[in-house]
Amino acid sequence: MKNIPDDLYKKIVKLSDAVKKDLLKKGVVVPVKNKNGSINVGHYKIVKTNEGYYNILSRSGDIIVNQINLPQTAAVVANG
């Protein structure tokens, strides 16, 4: 794989930041995957339970919504 020149990389980062800001203005937060497999959506965290459901947690770890059966649904609910 070829290395990306620094100036091209900086342009890509700038474009990525602009897209994230534009989405935020429209009310959509870009999800971020954590190393442990959970997903952060703004101030909320989506985690998969041992039973296969998804829970939405607050920053403090309190369950906001539990037993969601699809990760896409959890992301939409957390974004709302």
mmCIF file of N, CA and C in Angstrom:
data_model
loop_
_atom_site.group_PDB
_atom_site.id
_atom_site.type_symbol
_atom_site.label_atom_id
_atom_site.label_comp_id
_atom_site.label_asym_id
_atom_site.label_seq_id
_atom_site.Cartn_x
_atom_site.Cartn_y
_atom_site.Cartn_z
ATOM 1 N N MET A 1 0.843 -1.176 0.000
ATOM 2 C CA MET A 1 0.000 0.000 0.000
ATOM 3 C C MET A 1 0.891 1.242 0.000
ATOM 4 N N LYS A 2 0.539 2.209 -0.809
ATOM 5 C CA LYS A 2 1.324 3.438 -0.909
ATOM 6 C C LYS A 2 1.054 4.354 0.280
ATOM 7 N N ASN A 3 2.067 5.105 0.657
ATOM 8 C CA ASN A 3 1.904 6.108 1.703
ATOM 9 C C ASN A 3 1.159 7.310 1.150
ATOM 10 N N ILE A 4 0.336 7.917 1.995
ATOM 11 C CA ILE A 4 -0.400 9.114 1.609
ATOM 12 C C ILE A 4 0.457 10.331 1.936
ATOM 13 N N PRO A 5 0.673 11.230 0.978
ATOM 14 C CA PRO A 5 1.446 12.450 1.270
ATOM 15 C C PRO A 5 0.771 13.265 2.382
ATOM 16 N N ASP A 6 1.580 13.962 3.162
ATOM 17 C CA ASP A 6 1.073 14.727 4.302
ATOM 18 C C ASP A 6 0.009 15.746 3.911
ATOM 19 N N ASP A 7 0.202 16.441 2.796
ATOM 20 C CA ASP A 7 -0.775 17.466 2.412
ATOM 21 C C ASP A 7 -2.124 16.830 2.046
ATOM 22 N N LEU A 8 -2.113 15.670 1.397
ATOM 23 C CA LEU A 8 -3.363 14.977 1.066
ATOM 24 C C LEU A 8 -4.047 14.484 2.332
ATOM 25 N N TYR A 9 -3.249 13.954 3.264
ATOM 26 C CA TYR A 9 -3.792 13.493 4.533
ATOM 27 C C TYR A 9 -4.468 14.635 5.295
ATOM 28 N N LYS A 10 -3.833 15.785 5.327
ATOM 29 C CA LYS A 10 -4.404 16.943 6.019
ATOM 30 C C LYS A 10 -5.718 17.384 5.374
ATOM 31 N N LYS A 11 -5.794 17.301 4.046
ATOM 32 C CA LYS A 11 -7.033 17.652 3.349
ATOM 33 C C LYS A 11 -8.149 16.665 3.686
ATOM 34 N N ILE A 12 -7.804 15.386 3.782
ATOM 35 C CA ILE A 12 -8.802 14.364 4.128
ATOM 36 C C ILE A 12 -9.318 14.588 5.541
ATOM 37 N N VAL A 13 -8.420 14.880 6.474
ATOM 38 C CA VAL A 13 -8.825 15.146 7.859
ATOM 39 C C VAL A 13 -9.724 16.372 7.923
ATOM 40 N N LYS A 14 -9.382 17.410 7.189
ATOM 41 C CA LYS A 14 -10.176 18.644 7.171
ATOM 42 C C LYS A 14 -11.565 18.367 6.601
ATOM 43 N N LEU A 15 -11.638 17.587 5.525
ATOM 44 C CA LEU A 15 -12.924 17.225 4.934
ATOM 45 C C LEU A 15 -13.753 16.390 5.905
ATOM 46 N N SER A 16 -13.122 15.443 6.567
ATOM 47 C CA SER A 16 -13.814 14.599 7.542
ATOM 48 C C SER A 16 -14.409 15.440 8.675
ATOM 49 N N ASP A 17 -13.636 16.380 9.184
ATOM 50 C CA ASP A 17 -14.132 17.264 10.250
ATOM 51 C C ASP A 17 -15.303 18.113 9.761
ATOM 52 N N ALA A 18 -15.217 18.592 8.525
ATOM 53 C CA ALA A 18 -16.301 19.406 7.969
ATOM 54 C C ALA A 18 -17.583 18.586 7.822
ATOM 55 N N VAL A 19 -17.457 17.347 7.384
ATOM 56 C CA VAL A 19 -18.628 16.485 7.235
ATOM 57 C C VAL A 19 -19.259 16.194 8.589
ATOM 58 N N LYS A 20 -18.431 15.908 9.599
ATOM 59 C CA LYS A 20 -18.949 15.651 10.954
ATOM 60 C C LYS A 20 -19.681 16.869 11.502
ATOM 61 N N LYS A 21 -19.139 18.069 11.284
ATOM 62 C CA LYS A 21 -19.786 19.292 11.758
ATOM 63 C C LYS A 21 -21.106 19.529 11.032
ATOM 64 N N ASP A 22 -21.129 19.250 9.724
ATOM 65 C CA ASP A 22 -22.349 19.413 8.941
ATOM 66 C C ASP A 22 -23.429 18.448 9.421
ATOM 67 N N LEU A 23 -23.052 17.197 9.685
ATOM 68 C CA LEU A 23 -24.010 16.229 10.197
ATOM 69 C C LEU A 23 -24.522 16.637 11.581
ATOM 70 N N LEU A 24 -23.640 17.157 12.412
ATOM 71 C CA LEU A 24 -24.042 17.599 13.743
ATOM 72 C C LEU A 24 -25.064 18.729 13.667
ATOM 73 N N LYS A 25 -24.880 19.654 12.706
ATOM 74 C CA LYS A 25 -25.846 20.736 12.510
ATOM 75 C C LYS A 25 -27.215 20.183 12.122
ATOM 76 N N LYS A 26 -27.223 19.031 11.428
ATOM 77 C CA LYS A 26 -28.471 18.400 11.003
ATOM 78 C C LYS A 26 -29.044 17.484 12.079
ATOM 79 N N GLY A 27 -28.346 17.372 13.204
ATOM 80 C CA GLY A 27 -28.857 16.574 14.315
ATOM 81 C C GLY A 27 -28.406 15.126 14.329
ATOM 82 N N VAL A 28 -27.376 14.803 13.564
ATOM 83 C CA VAL A 28 -26.869 13.432 13.519
ATOM 84 C C VAL A 28 -25.449 13.410 14.074
ATOM 85 N N VAL A 29 -25.216 12.543 15.069
ATOM 86 C CA VAL A 29 -23.895 12.399 15.655
ATOM 87 C C VAL A 29 -23.241 11.162 15.050
ATOM 88 N N VAL A 30 -21.999 11.277 14.635
ATOM 89 C CA VAL A 30 -21.275 10.163 14.041
ATOM 90 C C VAL A 30 -20.858 9.196 15.151
ATOM 91 N N PRO A 31 -21.237 7.912 15.040
ATOM 92 C CA PRO A 31 -20.848 6.924 16.055
ATOM 93 C C PRO A 31 -19.345 6.643 16.023
ATOM 94 N N VAL A 32 -18.792 6.314 17.189
ATOM 95 C CA VAL A 32 -17.375 5.988 17.306
ATOM 96 C C VAL A 32 -17.257 4.648 18.025
ATOM 97 N N LYS A 33 -16.529 3.704 17.405
ATOM 98 C CA LYS A 33 -16.355 2.376 18.003
ATOM 99 C C LYS A 33 -15.199 2.398 18.994
ATOM 100 N N ASN A 34 -15.424 1.821 20.175
ATOM 101 C CA ASN A 34 -14.400 1.719 21.207
ATOM 102 C C ASN A 34 -13.652 0.394 21.085
ATOM 103 N N LYS A 35 -12.512 0.290 21.740
ATOM 104 C CA LYS A 35 -11.703 -0.925 21.678
ATOM 105 C C LYS A 35 -12.427 -2.138 22.262
ATOM 106 N N ASN A 36 -13.311 -1.908 23.232
ATOM 107 C CA ASN A 36 -14.014 -3.022 23.863
ATOM 108 C C ASN A 36 -15.257 -3.461 23.088
ATOM 109 N N GLY A 37 -15.506 -2.868 21.930
ATOM 110 C CA GLY A 37 -16.643 -3.261 21.102
ATOM 111 C C GLY A 37 -17.880 -2.408 21.290
ATOM 112 N N SER A 38 -17.913 -1.566 22.313
ATOM 113 C CA SER A 38 -19.052 -0.676 22.514
ATOM 114 C C SER A 38 -18.963 0.485 21.521
ATOM 115 N N ILE A 39 -20.075 1.193 21.373
ATOM 116 C CA ILE A 39 -20.158 2.315 20.435
ATOM 117 C C ILE A 39 -20.566 3.567 21.205
ATOM 118 N N ASN A 40 -19.860 4.666 20.991
ATOM 119 C CA ASN A 40 -20.254 5.955 21.554
ATOM 120 C C ASN A 40 -21.020 6.744 20.506
ATOM 121 N N VAL A 41 -22.174 7.258 20.921
ATOM 122 C CA VAL A 41 -22.974 8.147 20.077
ATOM 123 C C VAL A 41 -23.219 9.394 20.918
ATOM 124 N N GLY A 42 -22.403 10.401 20.695
ATOM 125 C CA GLY A 42 -22.506 11.610 21.520
ATOM 126 C C GLY A 42 -22.170 11.288 22.959
ATOM 127 N N HIS A 43 -23.111 11.570 23.869
ATOM 128 C CA HIS A 43 -22.905 11.335 25.298
ATOM 129 C C HIS A 43 -23.367 9.951 25.726
ATOM 130 N N TYR A 44 -23.798 9.122 24.805
ATOM 131 C CA TYR A 44 -24.346 7.809 25.131
ATOM 132 C C TYR A 44 -23.443 6.696 24.629
ATOM 133 N N LYS A 45 -23.530 5.545 25.294
ATOM 134 C CA LYS A 45 -22.743 4.379 24.906
ATOM 135 C C LYS A 45 -23.700 3.222 24.651
ATOM 136 N N ILE A 46 -23.487 2.509 23.559
ATOM 137 C CA ILE A 46 -24.282 1.337 23.219
ATOM 138 C C ILE A 46 -23.425 0.115 23.499
ATOM 139 N N VAL A 47 -23.928 -0.788 24.340
ATOM 140 C CA VAL A 47 -23.198 -2.005 24.678
ATOM 141 C C VAL A 47 -24.079 -3.222 24.418
ATOM 142 N N LYS A 48 -23.439 -4.316 24.013
ATOM 143 C CA LYS A 48 -24.159 -5.564 23.765
ATOM 144 C C LYS A 48 -24.123 -6.398 25.036
ATOM 145 N N THR A 49 -25.282 -6.926 25.417
ATOM 146 C CA THR A 49 -25.365 -7.762 26.610
ATOM 147 C C THR A 49 -25.041 -9.213 26.270
ATOM 148 N N ASN A 50 -24.879 -10.032 27.304
ATOM 149 C CA ASN A 50 -24.606 -11.459 27.104
ATOM 150 C C ASN A 50 -25.779 -12.175 26.439
ATOM 151 N N GLU A 51 -26.974 -11.639 26.591
ATOM 152 C CA GLU A 51 -28.167 -12.239 25.988
ATOM 153 C C GLU A 51 -28.331 -11.866 24.520
ATOM 154 N N GLY A 52 -27.500 -10.955 24.005
ATOM 155 C CA GLY A 52 -27.563 -10.556 22.603
ATOM 156 C C GLY A 52 -28.337 -9.279 22.354
ATOM 157 N N TYR A 53 -28.834 -8.646 23.409
ATOM 158 C CA TYR A 53 -29.543 -7.378 23.273
ATOM 159 C C TYR A 53 -28.550 -6.221 23.386
ATOM 160 N N TYR A 54 -29.024 -5.030 23.074
ATOM 161 C CA TYR A 54 -28.207 -3.823 23.162
ATOM 162 C C TYR A 54 -28.829 -2.874 24.172
ATOM 163 N N ASN A 55 -27.987 -2.290 25.016
ATOM 164 C CA ASN A 55 -28.419 -1.296 25.991
ATOM 165 C C ASN A 55 -27.773 0.041 25.664
ATOM 166 N N ILE A 56 -28.508 1.108 25.929
ATOM 167 C CA ILE A 56 -27.965 2.458 25.788
ATOM 168 C C ILE A 56 -27.703 2.976 27.190
ATOM 169 N N LEU A 57 -26.454 3.366 27.439
ATOM 170 C CA LEU A 57 -26.047 3.832 28.757
ATOM 171 C C LEU A 57 -25.702 5.314 28.719
ATOM 172 N N SER A 58 -25.920 5.981 29.853
ATOM 173 C CA SER A 58 -25.506 7.375 29.989
ATOM 174 C C SER A 58 -24.009 7.412 30.291
ATOM 175 N N ARG A 59 -23.456 8.606 30.363
ATOM 176 C CA ARG A 59 -22.028 8.748 30.701
ATOM 177 C C ARG A 59 -21.697 8.124 32.045
ATOM 178 N N SER A 60 -22.633 8.207 32.977
ATOM 179 C CA SER A 60 -22.387 7.676 34.316
ATOM 180 C C SER A 60 -22.633 6.169 34.405
ATOM 181 N N GLY A 61 -23.070 5.546 33.304
ATOM 182 C CA GLY A 61 -23.288 4.101 33.294
ATOM 183 C C GLY A 61 -24.704 3.666 33.578
ATOM 184 N N ASP A 62 -25.607 4.624 33.765
ATOM 185 C CA ASP A 62 -27.009 4.292 34.005
ATOM 186 C C ASP A 62 -27.664 3.848 32.704
ATOM 187 N N ILE A 63 -28.533 2.828 32.786
ATOM 188 C CA ILE A 63 -29.229 2.344 31.599
ATOM 189 C C ILE A 63 -30.342 3.320 31.240
ATOM 190 N N ILE A 64 -30.293 3.827 30.023
ATOM 191 C CA ILE A 64 -31.322 4.733 29.518
ATOM 192 C C ILE A 64 -32.417 3.918 28.830
ATOM 193 N N VAL A 65 -32.012 3.020 27.925
ATOM 194 C CA VAL A 65 -32.934 2.116 27.226
ATOM 195 C C VAL A 65 -32.275 0.744 27.229
ATOM 196 N N ASN A 66 -33.054 -0.302 27.513
ATOM 197 C CA ASN A 66 -32.454 -1.626 27.518
ATOM 198 C C ASN A 66 -33.215 -2.592 26.613
ATOM 199 N N GLN A 67 -32.575 -3.704 26.321
ATOM 200 C CA GLN A 67 -33.106 -4.809 25.537
ATOM 201 C C GLN A 67 -33.587 -4.402 24.144
ATOM 202 N N ILE A 68 -32.728 -3.692 23.422
ATOM 203 C CA ILE A 68 -32.993 -3.385 22.017
ATOM 204 C C ILE A 68 -32.369 -4.522 21.215
ATOM 205 N N ASN A 69 -33.116 -5.079 20.266
ATOM 206 C CA ASN A 69 -32.606 -6.274 19.595
ATOM 207 C C ASN A 69 -31.781 -6.011 18.338
ATOM 208 N N LEU A 70 -31.710 -4.797 17.821
ATOM 209 C CA LEU A 70 -30.894 -4.502 16.648
ATOM 210 C C LEU A 70 -29.929 -3.354 16.953
ATOM 211 N N PRO A 71 -28.677 -3.479 16.532
ATOM 212 C CA PRO A 71 -27.717 -2.398 16.806
ATOM 213 C C PRO A 71 -28.073 -1.118 16.042
ATOM 214 N N GLN A 72 -28.684 -1.260 14.850
ATOM 215 C CA GLN A 72 -29.082 -0.086 14.081
ATOM 216 C C GLN A 72 -30.163 0.697 14.828
ATOM 217 N N THR A 73 -31.100 -0.023 15.428
ATOM 218 C CA THR A 73 -32.168 0.627 16.195
ATOM 219 C C THR A 73 -31.575 1.349 17.398
ATOM 220 N N ALA A 74 -30.624 0.713 18.060
ATOM 221 C CA ALA A 74 -29.970 1.342 19.220
ATOM 222 C C ALA A 74 -29.265 2.629 18.797
ATOM 223 N N ALA A 75 -28.601 2.612 17.640
ATOM 224 C CA ALA A 75 -27.901 3.812 17.168
ATOM 225 C C ALA A 75 -28.885 4.945 16.844
ATOM 226 N N VAL A 76 -30.024 4.609 16.241
ATOM 227 C CA VAL A 76 -31.029 5.636 15.920
ATOM 228 C C VAL A 76 -31.626 6.208 17.194
ATOM 229 N N VAL A 77 -31.924 5.345 18.167
ATOM 230 C CA VAL A 77 -32.504 5.812 19.431
ATOM 231 C C VAL A 77 -31.491 6.692 20.182
ATOM 232 N N ALA A 78 -30.232 6.267 20.221
ATOM 233 C CA ALA A 78 -29.203 7.052 20.912
ATOM 234 C C ALA A 78 -28.981 8.389 20.213
ATOM 235 N N ASN A 79 -29.105 8.420 18.902
ATOM 236 C CA ASN A 79 -28.930 9.656 18.147
ATOM 237 C C ASN A 79 -30.096 10.608 18.380
ATOM 238 N N GLY A 80 -31.255 10.061 18.675
ATOM 239 C CA GLY A 80 -32.434 10.892 18.889
ATOM 240 C C GLY A 80 -32.411 11.525 20.234
#
